[in-house]
PDB file of C-alpha atoms in Angstrom:
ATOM      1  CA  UNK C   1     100.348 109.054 106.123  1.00 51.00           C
ATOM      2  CA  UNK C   2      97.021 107.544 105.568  1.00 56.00           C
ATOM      3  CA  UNK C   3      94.362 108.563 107.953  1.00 59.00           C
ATOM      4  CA  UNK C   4      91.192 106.655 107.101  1.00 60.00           C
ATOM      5  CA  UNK C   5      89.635 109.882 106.249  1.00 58.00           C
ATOM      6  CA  UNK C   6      90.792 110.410 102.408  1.00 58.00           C
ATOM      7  CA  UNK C   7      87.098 109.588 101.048  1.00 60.00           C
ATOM      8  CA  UNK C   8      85.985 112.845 103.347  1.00 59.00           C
ATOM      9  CA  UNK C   9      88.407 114.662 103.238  1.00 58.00           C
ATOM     10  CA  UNK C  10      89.744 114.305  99.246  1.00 61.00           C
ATOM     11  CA  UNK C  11      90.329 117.351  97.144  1.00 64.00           C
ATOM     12  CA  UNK C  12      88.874 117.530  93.388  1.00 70.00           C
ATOM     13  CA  UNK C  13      91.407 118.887  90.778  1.00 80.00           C
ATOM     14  CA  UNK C  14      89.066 121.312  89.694  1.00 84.00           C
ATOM     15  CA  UNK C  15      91.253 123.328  87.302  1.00 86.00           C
ATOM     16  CA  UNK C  16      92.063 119.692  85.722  1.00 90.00           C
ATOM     17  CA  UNK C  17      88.070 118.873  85.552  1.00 91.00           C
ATOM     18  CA  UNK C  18      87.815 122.680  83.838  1.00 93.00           C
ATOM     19  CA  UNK C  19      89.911 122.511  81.153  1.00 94.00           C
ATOM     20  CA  UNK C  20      88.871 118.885  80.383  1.00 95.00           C
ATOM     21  CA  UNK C  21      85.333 119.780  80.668  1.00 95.00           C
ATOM     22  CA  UNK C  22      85.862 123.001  78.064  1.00 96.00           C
ATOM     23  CA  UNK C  23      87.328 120.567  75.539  1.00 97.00           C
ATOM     24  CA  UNK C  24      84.286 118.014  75.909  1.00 96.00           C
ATOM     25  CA  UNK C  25      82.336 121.287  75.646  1.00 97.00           C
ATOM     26  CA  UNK C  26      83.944 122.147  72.156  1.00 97.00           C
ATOM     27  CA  UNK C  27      83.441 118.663  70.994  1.00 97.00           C
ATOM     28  CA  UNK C  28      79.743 118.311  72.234  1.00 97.00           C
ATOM     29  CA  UNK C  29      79.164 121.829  69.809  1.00 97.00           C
ATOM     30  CA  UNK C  30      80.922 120.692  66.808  1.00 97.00           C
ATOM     31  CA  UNK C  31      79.050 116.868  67.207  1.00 97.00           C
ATOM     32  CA  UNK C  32      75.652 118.513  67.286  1.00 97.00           C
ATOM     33  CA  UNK C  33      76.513 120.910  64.714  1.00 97.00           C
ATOM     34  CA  UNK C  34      77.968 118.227  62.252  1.00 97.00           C
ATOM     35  CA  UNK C  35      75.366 115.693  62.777  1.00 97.00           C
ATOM     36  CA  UNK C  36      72.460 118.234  63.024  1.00 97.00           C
ATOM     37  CA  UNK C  37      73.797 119.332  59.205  1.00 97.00           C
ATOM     38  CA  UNK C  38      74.913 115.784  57.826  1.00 96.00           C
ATOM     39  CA  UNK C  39      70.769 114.503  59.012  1.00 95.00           C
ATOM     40  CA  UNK C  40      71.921 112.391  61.643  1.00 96.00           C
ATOM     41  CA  UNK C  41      69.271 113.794  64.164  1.00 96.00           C
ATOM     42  CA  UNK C  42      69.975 111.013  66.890  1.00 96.00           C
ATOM     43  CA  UNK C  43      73.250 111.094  67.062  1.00 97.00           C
ATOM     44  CA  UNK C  44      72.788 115.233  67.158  1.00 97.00           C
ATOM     45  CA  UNK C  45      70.830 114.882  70.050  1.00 97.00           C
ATOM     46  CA  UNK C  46      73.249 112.961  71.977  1.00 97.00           C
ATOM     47  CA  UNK C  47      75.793 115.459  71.393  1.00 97.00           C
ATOM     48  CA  UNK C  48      73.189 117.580  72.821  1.00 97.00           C
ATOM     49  CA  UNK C  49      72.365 115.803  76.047  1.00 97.00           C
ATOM     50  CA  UNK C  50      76.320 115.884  76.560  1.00 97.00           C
ATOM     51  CA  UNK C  51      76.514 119.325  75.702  1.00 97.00           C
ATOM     52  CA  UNK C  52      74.023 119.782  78.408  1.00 97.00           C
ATOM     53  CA  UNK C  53      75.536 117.929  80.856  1.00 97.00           C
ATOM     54  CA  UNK C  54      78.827 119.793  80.346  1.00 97.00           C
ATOM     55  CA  UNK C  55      77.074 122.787  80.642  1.00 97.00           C
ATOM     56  CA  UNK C  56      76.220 122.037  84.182  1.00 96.00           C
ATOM     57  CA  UNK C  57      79.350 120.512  85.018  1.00 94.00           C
ATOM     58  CA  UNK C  58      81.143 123.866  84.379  1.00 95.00           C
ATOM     59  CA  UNK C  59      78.798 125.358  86.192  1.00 95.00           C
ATOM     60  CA  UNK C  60      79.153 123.393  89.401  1.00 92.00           C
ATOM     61  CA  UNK C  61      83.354 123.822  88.572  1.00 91.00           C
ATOM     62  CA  UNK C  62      83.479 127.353  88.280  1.00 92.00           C
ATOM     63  CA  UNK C  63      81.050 127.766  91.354  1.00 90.00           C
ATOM     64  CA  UNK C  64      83.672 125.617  93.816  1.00 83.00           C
ATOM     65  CA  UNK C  65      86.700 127.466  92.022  1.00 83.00           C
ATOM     66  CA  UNK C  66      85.106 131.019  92.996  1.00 85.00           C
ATOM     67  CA  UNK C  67      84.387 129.499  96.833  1.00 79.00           C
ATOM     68  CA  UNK C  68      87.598 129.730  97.208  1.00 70.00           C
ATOM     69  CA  UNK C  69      90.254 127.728  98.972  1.00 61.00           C
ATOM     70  CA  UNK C  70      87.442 125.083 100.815  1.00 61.00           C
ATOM     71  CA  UNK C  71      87.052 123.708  97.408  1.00 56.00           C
ATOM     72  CA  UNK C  72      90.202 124.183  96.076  1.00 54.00           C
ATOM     73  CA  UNK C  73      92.605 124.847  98.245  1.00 57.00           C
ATOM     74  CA  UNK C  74      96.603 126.153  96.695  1.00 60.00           C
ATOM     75  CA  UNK C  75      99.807 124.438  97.605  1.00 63.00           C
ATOM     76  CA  UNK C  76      99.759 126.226 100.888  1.00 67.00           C
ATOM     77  CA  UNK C  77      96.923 125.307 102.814  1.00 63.00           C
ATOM     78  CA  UNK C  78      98.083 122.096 104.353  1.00 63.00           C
ATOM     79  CA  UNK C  79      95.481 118.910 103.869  1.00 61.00           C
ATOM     80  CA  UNK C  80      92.624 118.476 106.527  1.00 59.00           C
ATOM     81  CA  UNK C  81      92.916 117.169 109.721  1.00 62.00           C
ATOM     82  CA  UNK C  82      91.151 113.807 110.042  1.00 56.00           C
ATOM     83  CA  UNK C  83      88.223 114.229 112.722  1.00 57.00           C
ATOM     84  CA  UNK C  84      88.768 113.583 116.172  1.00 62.00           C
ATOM     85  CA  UNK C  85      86.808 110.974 118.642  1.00 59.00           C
ATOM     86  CA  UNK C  86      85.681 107.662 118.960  1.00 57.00           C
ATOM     87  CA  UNK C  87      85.561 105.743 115.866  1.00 57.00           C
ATOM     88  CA  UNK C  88      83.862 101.936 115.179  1.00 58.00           C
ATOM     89  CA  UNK C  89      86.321  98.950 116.573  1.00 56.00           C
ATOM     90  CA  UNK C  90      88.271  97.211 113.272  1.00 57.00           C
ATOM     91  CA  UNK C  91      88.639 100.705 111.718  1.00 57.00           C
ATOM     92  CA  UNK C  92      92.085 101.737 110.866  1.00 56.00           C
ATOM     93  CA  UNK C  93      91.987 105.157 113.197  1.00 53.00           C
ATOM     94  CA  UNK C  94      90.537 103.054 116.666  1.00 52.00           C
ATOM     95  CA  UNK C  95      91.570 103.654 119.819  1.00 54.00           C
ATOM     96  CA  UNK C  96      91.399 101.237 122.420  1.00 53.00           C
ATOM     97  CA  UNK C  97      89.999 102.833 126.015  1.00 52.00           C
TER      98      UNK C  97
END
């Protein structure tokens, strides 16, 4: 059942987004590595900034997986319940008083 409240309320795959980010990881390595000895300086520095930036993103992933079940919750905690009260006339959840 749709609520109107899946953009708020959605739930990140976050062991997914782990083990894809670890293989970008091990590709970002290897890139700088292989340009950095081949003399391709740019393109080593890209693979770099995008071993950087998977840096961080594991980081951020491996902070929400040790939160617990708010950020990823198992197949037993049931979804959220969409919030309760008024909500703006033409949206899918309005109540007419």
């Amino acid at each position: 059942m749709r609520t109107g409240s899946e953009p708020a309320t959605a739930r990140s795959a976050l062991r997914a987004r782990f083990w894809l980010s670890l293989w970008g990881l091990v590709w970002a390595v290897f890139g700088t590595a292989a340009f950095a000895l081949t003399g391709r300086f740019g393109w080593a520095l890209a693979c770099g900034v995008l071993w950087l930036v998977v840096t961080v993103d594991l980081t951020v992933i491996l902070r929400h997986l040790r939160q617990g079940p708010h950020y990823q919750p198992g197949r037993d905690i049931p979804p959220y319940l969409p919030p309760r009260g008024p909500t703006r006339p033409g949206h899918p959840g309005h109540r007419q008083l």
